[in-house]
Coordinates of C-alpha atoms in Angstrom, one line a residue:
M1 CA -124.4 200.7 -84.3
S2 CA -127.9 201.0 -82.9
G3 CA -130.6 202.6 -85.0
V4 CA -132.5 205.9 -85.0
V5 CA -136.2 206.5 -85.9
V6 CA -136.8 209.8 -87.6
L7 CA -140.3 211.2 -87.6
G8 CA -140.8 213.6 -90.5
G9 CA -137.9 212.3 -92.5
A10 CA -139.2 213.6 -95.8
G11 CA -139.0 217.3 -94.7
G12 CA -136.1 219.6 -95.3
I13 CA -134.5 219.2 -91.8
G14 CA -135.7 215.6 -91.4
S15 CA -134.2 214.5 -94.7
A16 CA -130.9 216.2 -93.8
V17 CA -130.9 214.3 -90.5
V18 CA -131.3 211.0 -92.3
R19 CA -128.3 211.9 -94.5
A20 CA -126.2 212.9 -91.5
L21 CA -126.9 209.7 -89.6
Q22 CA -126.3 207.5 -92.6
A23 CA -122.9 209.2 -93.0
E24 CA -122.1 208.1 -89.5
G25 CA -123.1 204.5 -90.3
R26 CA -126.2 204.5 -88.1
P27 CA -129.2 202.6 -89.3
V28 CA -132.3 204.8 -89.8
A29 CA -136.0 204.2 -90.2
V30 CA -138.4 207.0 -91.3
V31 CA -142.0 207.8 -90.5
D32 CA -143.7 210.2 -92.8
V33 CA -147.0 210.7 -94.7
A34 CA -145.0 211.5 -97.8
P35 CA -143.4 208.8 -100.0
P36 CA -139.6 208.4 -99.9
S37 CA -137.4 210.3 -102.3
P38 CA -134.8 208.5 -104.4
E39 CA -132.0 209.6 -102.2
H40 CA -133.4 207.6 -99.4
A41 CA -133.6 204.3 -101.3
G42 CA -133.0 201.4 -99.0
V43 CA -134.1 203.3 -95.8
P44 CA -137.1 201.6 -94.1
W45 CA -139.9 204.0 -94.7
I46 CA -143.2 203.7 -92.9
R47 CA -145.9 205.9 -94.5
G48 CA -148.5 206.9 -92.0
D49 CA -149.6 209.1 -89.1
A50 CA -146.7 209.5 -86.6
S51 CA -149.3 209.8 -83.8
D52 CA -150.5 206.3 -84.4
P53 CA -148.8 203.9 -81.9
A54 CA -148.9 201.1 -84.5
V55 CA -147.1 203.2 -87.1
I56 CA -144.4 204.2 -84.6
G57 CA -144.1 200.5 -83.5
A58 CA -143.6 199.5 -87.2
A59 CA -140.7 201.9 -87.5
F60 CA -139.0 200.5 -84.4
D61 CA -139.6 197.0 -85.5
A62 CA -138.0 197.7 -88.9
L63 CA -134.7 198.4 -87.2
G64 CA -134.9 196.0 -84.2
D65 CA -132.2 197.7 -82.2
V66 CA -133.1 201.4 -81.6
T67 CA -131.6 203.8 -79.1
G68 CA -132.3 207.1 -81.0
L69 CA -135.3 209.2 -81.9
V70 CA -135.7 212.5 -83.9
H71 CA -139.0 214.3 -83.9
C72 CA -139.3 216.7 -87.0
L73 CA -143.0 217.0 -87.2
L74 CA -144.8 220.3 -87.5
S75 CA -148.1 221.9 -88.5
E76 CA -149.2 225.5 -89.0
H77 CA -152.4 227.5 -89.1
R78 CA -151.6 231.0 -90.2
A79 CA -154.2 233.5 -89.3
P80 CA -154.6 236.7 -87.2
F81 CA -155.0 235.9 -83.5
T82 CA -158.7 237.1 -83.5
E83 CA -159.4 234.6 -86.3
Q84 CA -157.8 231.5 -84.8
T85 CA -160.1 228.7 -83.8
T86 CA -159.8 226.1 -81.0
D87 CA -160.0 223.3 -83.6
A88 CA -157.1 224.6 -85.6
L89 CA -155.1 225.1 -82.4
R90 CA -155.7 221.6 -81.2
E91 CA -154.7 220.2 -84.6
V92 CA -151.4 222.1 -84.7
L93 CA -150.7 221.1 -81.1
D94 CA -151.5 217.4 -81.8
I95 CA -149.1 217.2 -84.7
G96 CA -146.4 219.5 -83.4
A97 CA -146.2 218.4 -79.8
V98 CA -148.5 215.7 -78.6
S99 CA -147.2 213.4 -81.3
A100 CA -143.9 213.2 -79.5
L101 CA -145.3 211.5 -76.4
E102 CA -145.8 208.0 -77.8
P103 CA -142.5 207.7 -79.6
L104 CA -140.6 208.8 -76.5
Q105 CA -142.4 206.2 -74.4
Q106 CA -141.6 203.5 -77.0
L107 CA -138.0 204.5 -77.2
V108 CA -137.4 204.1 -73.5
A109 CA -139.4 200.9 -73.3
R110 CA -137.5 199.3 -76.2
A111 CA -134.1 200.5 -75.0
G112 CA -134.8 198.4 -71.9
G113 CA -132.6 200.5 -69.5
R114 CA -129.8 201.1 -72.0
S115 CA -128.7 204.6 -72.8
C116 CA -130.9 206.2 -75.4
A117 CA -131.3 209.7 -76.8
A118 CA -134.0 211.8 -78.4
V119 CA -133.9 215.2 -80.1
L120 CA -137.1 217.2 -80.7
V121 CA -137.0 219.9 -83.4
S122 CA -138.5 223.1 -82.0
S123 CA -138.1 226.6 -83.4
I124 CA -137.1 230.1 -82.2
H125 CA -140.9 230.7 -82.4
A126 CA -141.1 228.8 -79.0
G127 CA -139.6 231.8 -77.3
L128 CA -140.7 234.7 -79.6
A129 CA -143.9 235.9 -81.2
W130 CA -144.7 236.6 -84.8
G131 CA -148.0 237.8 -86.2
G132 CA -150.4 235.0 -87.4
Q133 CA -148.3 232.2 -85.9
A134 CA -149.8 231.7 -82.4
P135 CA -150.6 227.9 -82.8
Y136 CA -147.2 227.1 -84.2
A137 CA -145.4 229.0 -81.4
M138 CA -147.6 227.4 -78.8
A139 CA -146.9 223.9 -80.2
K140 CA -143.1 224.5 -80.3
A141 CA -143.1 225.8 -76.7
A142 CA -145.1 222.8 -75.6
L143 CA -142.7 220.5 -77.4
E144 CA -139.8 222.0 -75.5
A145 CA -141.7 221.5 -72.2
L146 CA -142.4 217.9 -73.0
G147 CA -138.7 217.4 -73.9
R148 CA -137.6 218.8 -70.5
A149 CA -140.1 216.6 -68.7
A150 CA -138.9 213.5 -70.5
A151 CA -135.3 214.3 -69.7
V152 CA -136.1 214.6 -66.0
E153 CA -138.6 211.8 -65.5
L154 CA -137.0 209.3 -67.9
G155 CA -133.4 210.1 -67.3
P156 CA -133.2 207.4 -64.6
R157 CA -134.2 204.9 -67.2
G158 CA -131.4 205.9 -69.6
L159 CA -133.0 208.7 -71.7
R160 CA -131.3 211.9 -72.7
C161 CA -133.7 214.3 -74.4
N162 CA -132.9 217.7 -75.9
T163 CA -134.5 220.1 -78.3
V164 CA -133.0 222.2 -81.0
R165 CA -134.4 225.7 -81.9
P166 CA -133.6 226.5 -85.6
G167 CA -134.0 230.0 -86.8
F168 CA -134.8 230.6 -90.5
V169 CA -133.6 227.6 -92.5
M170 CA -133.6 227.2 -96.3
V171 CA -135.9 224.3 -96.7
P172 CA -138.4 223.5 -99.6
R173 CA -141.5 224.7 -97.7
N174 CA -140.1 228.2 -97.5
A175 CA -138.3 228.2 -100.8
H176 CA -140.5 231.0 -102.1
R177 CA -138.8 233.3 -99.6
W178 CA -135.1 232.5 -99.9
R179 CA -135.3 232.1 -103.7
D180 CA -136.5 235.6 -104.1
A181 CA -133.5 237.9 -104.3
G182 CA -135.0 240.8 -102.3
T183 CA -136.4 238.6 -99.6
R184 CA -133.2 236.6 -99.3
E185 CA -131.2 239.8 -98.9
A186 CA -133.5 241.0 -96.1
L187 CA -133.3 237.7 -94.3
S188 CA -129.6 237.6 -94.6
G189 CA -129.4 241.1 -93.2
L190 CA -130.9 239.7 -89.9
Q191 CA -127.9 237.3 -89.5
P192 CA -124.7 238.6 -88.0
S193 CA -122.8 236.3 -90.4
G194 CA -124.8 237.6 -93.4
E195 CA -125.6 234.0 -94.3
L196 CA -128.7 231.8 -94.1
A197 CA -128.7 228.3 -92.6
G198 CA -129.2 225.2 -94.6
P199 CA -130.9 222.0 -93.2
D200 CA -127.5 220.3 -92.9
D201 CA -126.4 223.0 -90.4
V202 CA -129.2 221.9 -88.1
A203 CA -128.8 218.2 -88.9
S204 CA -125.2 218.2 -87.7
V205 CA -126.2 219.6 -84.3
I206 CA -128.9 216.9 -84.0
A207 CA -126.5 214.2 -84.9
F208 CA -124.1 215.5 -82.2
L209 CA -126.8 215.5 -79.6
L210 CA -127.7 211.9 -80.4
G211 CA -124.1 210.8 -80.1
D212 CA -121.8 209.7 -77.2
Q213 CA -119.9 213.0 -77.2
A214 CA -123.1 214.6 -75.9
R215 CA -123.6 212.0 -73.2
F216 CA -124.0 214.5 -70.4
V217 CA -126.2 217.0 -72.3
S218 CA -129.9 216.5 -71.5
G219 CA -132.9 218.7 -70.9
E220 CA -131.5 221.5 -73.0
S221 CA -132.8 223.6 -75.8
V222 CA -130.0 224.4 -78.3
T223 CA -130.6 227.4 -80.5
V224 CA -129.2 227.1 -84.0
D225 CA -129.8 230.5 -85.6
G226 CA -126.4 232.0 -86.2
A227 CA -126.9 234.5 -83.3
M228 CA -129.9 236.0 -85.0
T229 CA -131.9 236.2 -81.8
A230 CA -128.9 237.4 -79.8
V231 CA -128.8 240.7 -81.6
L232 CA -129.9 243.6 -79.5
P233 CA -132.1 246.0 -81.7
E234 CA -130.4 249.3 -82.4
P235 CA -131.9 252.0 -80.2
P236 CA -133.3 255.2 -81.7
P237 CA -130.9 258.1 -82.4
S238 CA -132.3 260.1 -79.5
F239 CA -131.2 257.3 -77.1
N240 CA -127.7 257.4 -78.3
R241 CA -127.5 261.2 -77.8
G242 CA -128.7 260.8 -74.2
G243 CA -132.2 261.7 -75.0
P244 CA -135.5 260.4 -73.4
G245 CA -135.5 256.8 -72.2

């Protein structure tokens, strides 16, 4: 089977993607600034900046035959809107969105007209707003726009490109929230199922989108949040009684 390059394979979702693809028998190469964990022993691991064309090229070279790409990179700068800076905004955008351009270009060039697929990991923040997260939301929205453009412009050259929009996922970087009993209960209360997603829940969707069963799915943004963002907020009691509004 042809290989897949995973950008950000050391992260919670990225690491789960590596496991899911290996379970399918697909060769995987990882690009990340972090060192590999023991569970990824034997996986070609390129440590470096995923926005560097040479680093991306080394990951593709490590596998030789590559027709898949997963972009799991992110950056945040949490601050009130009035305290955000253009420098911080540019950095978050560069890491979270601009960094997907070069890998997509290389994927299509190296596929040489064969069918290939890319999945870009976005977030429900791309379509919603939360205080202090303007740069992150902006980067994820830009990433989705880039993915749609790639699907349309590079589709004739064999590329399928989709994005996934996870909701809250229990990964190491937010462990301080889901490991706290009170916070976990509050977060679970936002889910119709009463459960929180794990990284494997997102990884399985990504693996599907990379596979032949999704051969006619392209240019889409697939939300993986257990219907959390589909819930209509409960109206105030006065509305239910036929009051104002």
